[in-house]
Amino acid sequence: MIFPGQASFRGSFYEIAQLPNISLPQVAFVGRSNVGKSSMINKLLNRRNLAKTSKAPGKTRSINFYEIGGKYLFVDLPGYGYARLAASDRKAWKELIEYYFRQTRSLKGIIHLIDIRHGLQDSDRELINYIDQLGIKMIRVLTKSDKLNRKQQAAVAENIGRELDIDSRNLVIFSARDNTGVKELSRKIMELLES
């Protein structure tokens, strides 16, 4: 494991007023509901159930903090794009996430998870535009790669790279199930945290 020290759960926060002011360098994991954020965090930290996973989209409604060896934080943000949520819930989540992005001075970057089976969705594009405006560094990760063969993975990465005007080799292809991309993503996150 590349991340130093023991990982521990620091807490779940549902409202802006609850958010702790923690100065440790941190990266935030963000993506559509059910894209695999919790599974990714567990895999990167080599812990089975540190971050709770759920098969039900829209289940995570809080910002969850995980501390690593007293040196870094992984921050799991609520998933977006789940259509069945009430408009008031979507609005509250949006305000919570935007506040976190704008007010967290020690945020080093964002890990943006995209389900490789579905490619970029409109809600992903909205997030990318918003983060670009804030000037926050972003690592883009194509999750659940075990669901496609290598030729299909390459085609999706090529399409997304073309749309975002980036080299598709800068996209991390990842699977928590078969360990694809774990080392590459760990290295990129560590570079962010130490920047």
XYZ file of C-alpha atoms in Angstrom:
195
model
C 0.000 0.000 0.000
C 1.379 3.380 -1.039
C -0.460 5.506 1.563
C 1.367 5.697 4.899
C -0.139 4.711 8.235
C -3.483 3.425 9.397
C -6.662 4.722 7.748
C -9.605 5.660 9.960
C -13.099 7.063 9.550
C -13.324 10.658 10.818
C -17.057 11.253 10.427
C -20.064 11.951 8.206
C -21.327 15.500 7.761
C -24.725 16.389 6.318
C -24.834 20.172 6.653
C -22.516 23.075 5.948
C -22.449 24.058 9.627
C -21.161 20.587 10.567
C -18.164 20.525 8.231
C -14.896 20.391 10.190
C -12.041 22.752 9.440
C -9.184 20.290 8.903
C -5.896 21.582 7.526
C -4.514 18.199 6.406
C -3.942 17.881 2.632
C -6.988 16.233 1.120
C -8.392 14.837 -2.107
C -12.106 14.541 -2.818
C -13.789 11.673 -4.644
C -16.768 12.718 -6.741
C -18.967 11.076 -9.360
C -22.455 9.986 -10.252
C -24.427 7.853 -7.821
C -23.323 4.206 -7.798
C -20.109 4.882 -9.751
C -17.943 3.070 -7.182
C -16.464 5.761 -4.917
C -16.642 3.693 -1.705
C -15.210 0.607 -3.412
C -12.360 2.709 -4.789
C -11.531 4.218 -1.391
C -11.561 0.779 0.235
C -9.299 -0.624 -2.473
C -6.814 2.269 -2.342
C -6.585 2.034 1.455
C -6.527 -1.771 1.464
C -9.541 -1.926 3.780
C -12.590 -4.033 3.088
C -15.402 -2.029 4.701
C -13.939 1.291 5.806
C -16.148 3.160 3.331
C -19.641 1.698 3.290
C -20.828 0.501 -0.104
C -24.428 0.295 -1.259
C -26.192 -1.100 -4.309
C -28.909 1.566 -3.979
C -28.090 4.756 -5.939
C -28.348 8.002 -4.006
C -27.752 6.314 -0.654
C -24.803 8.466 0.447
C -26.112 11.880 1.444
C -23.193 13.041 3.544
C -19.594 14.122 3.053
C -17.472 11.365 4.605
C -13.930 11.959 5.859
C -11.202 9.287 6.080
C -7.853 10.124 7.687
C -4.696 8.363 6.588
C -1.858 8.073 9.105
C -2.608 11.510 10.546
C -1.175 13.035 7.345
C -3.866 13.078 4.646
C -7.628 12.982 4.123
C -9.760 11.171 1.577
C -13.142 12.889 1.266
C -16.076 10.962 -0.195
C -18.649 13.383 -1.618
C -22.322 12.507 -2.205
C -23.042 11.065 -5.640
C -24.860 13.236 -8.144
C -27.221 12.617 -11.053
C -29.714 10.324 -9.313
C -33.038 11.381 -10.860
C -35.398 10.017 -8.198
C -34.198 12.342 -5.471
C -36.466 15.190 -4.426
C -35.503 18.586 -5.845
C -34.933 19.896 -2.309
C -32.459 17.066 -1.617
C -30.578 17.765 -4.846
C -30.400 21.476 -3.992
C -29.091 20.785 -0.450
C -26.425 18.398 -1.785
C -25.343 20.920 -4.425
C -24.951 23.660 -1.819
C -22.999 21.339 0.508
C -20.590 20.206 -2.210
C -20.080 23.687 -3.631
C -19.354 25.060 -0.160
C -16.794 22.291 0.409
C -15.056 23.019 -2.919
C -14.924 26.765 -2.370
C -13.993 26.851 1.323
C -11.523 23.978 1.739
C -8.091 25.585 1.565
C -6.212 22.278 1.841
C -8.053 20.570 -1.035
C -5.283 19.401 -3.378
C -7.441 17.928 -6.090
C -10.494 15.971 -7.155
C -10.755 12.358 -8.236
C -13.595 12.356 -10.779
C -15.083 8.886 -11.266
C -16.822 8.081 -14.565
C -18.526 4.717 -15.164
C -16.724 3.314 -18.212
C -19.916 1.545 -19.341
C -21.823 4.807 -19.741
C -19.137 7.355 -20.621
C -19.643 11.046 -19.914
C -23.157 12.054 -18.875
C -24.522 15.608 -18.794
C -24.070 15.742 -15.010
C -20.384 14.786 -15.457
C -19.952 17.589 -17.989
C -21.546 20.073 -15.575
C -19.144 19.016 -12.825
C -16.112 19.300 -15.127
C -17.115 22.815 -16.220
C -17.655 23.866 -12.607
C -14.320 22.466 -11.385
C -12.493 24.027 -14.342
C -13.892 27.422 -13.304
C -12.554 26.904 -9.774
C -9.143 25.905 -11.109
C -8.913 22.748 -8.971
C -6.727 19.920 -10.286
C -8.623 16.825 -11.383
C -7.755 13.173 -11.977
C -10.323 11.472 -14.212
C -10.889 7.756 -13.566
C -12.947 5.331 -15.657
C -14.394 2.868 -13.147
C -15.784 -0.679 -13.447
C -13.395 -1.502 -16.276
C -13.806 -5.233 -15.583
C -17.233 -4.949 -17.252
C -15.636 -4.270 -20.681
C -12.873 -5.906 -22.697
C -9.655 -4.018 -23.443
C -10.729 -2.953 -26.929
C -13.966 -1.507 -25.552
C -12.081 0.224 -22.713
C -9.701 1.851 -25.187
C -12.588 3.032 -27.385
C -14.401 4.666 -24.452
C -11.185 6.318 -23.230
C -10.486 7.605 -26.746
C -13.996 9.101 -27.042
C -13.800 10.801 -23.642
C -10.285 12.086 -24.322
C -11.445 13.556 -27.630
C -14.460 15.265 -26.047
C -12.397 16.740 -23.187
C -9.492 17.591 -25.496
C -7.019 15.605 -23.392
C -4.717 12.679 -24.115
C -6.707 9.512 -23.372
C -3.574 8.127 -21.718
C -4.156 10.651 -18.921
C -7.371 8.833 -17.994
C -6.950 6.111 -15.376
C -8.770 2.884 -16.208
C -9.751 1.321 -12.887
C -11.431 -1.731 -11.404
C -11.743 -2.395 -7.683
C -12.639 -5.980 -8.578
C -9.505 -6.995 -10.504
C -7.061 -4.265 -9.277
C -6.695 -2.590 -12.667
C -5.234 0.895 -12.262
C -4.817 0.734 -8.470
C -1.067 1.436 -8.480
C -1.319 4.139 -11.150
C -4.138 5.943 -9.355
C -2.378 5.644 -5.979
C 0.737 7.250 -7.447
C -1.235 10.101 -9.040
C -3.132 10.782 -5.791
C 0.090 10.806 -3.787
C 1.578 13.320 -6.216
C -1.484 15.544 -5.686
C -1.330 15.273 -1.902
C 2.364 16.144 -1.829
C 2.054 19.048 -4.305
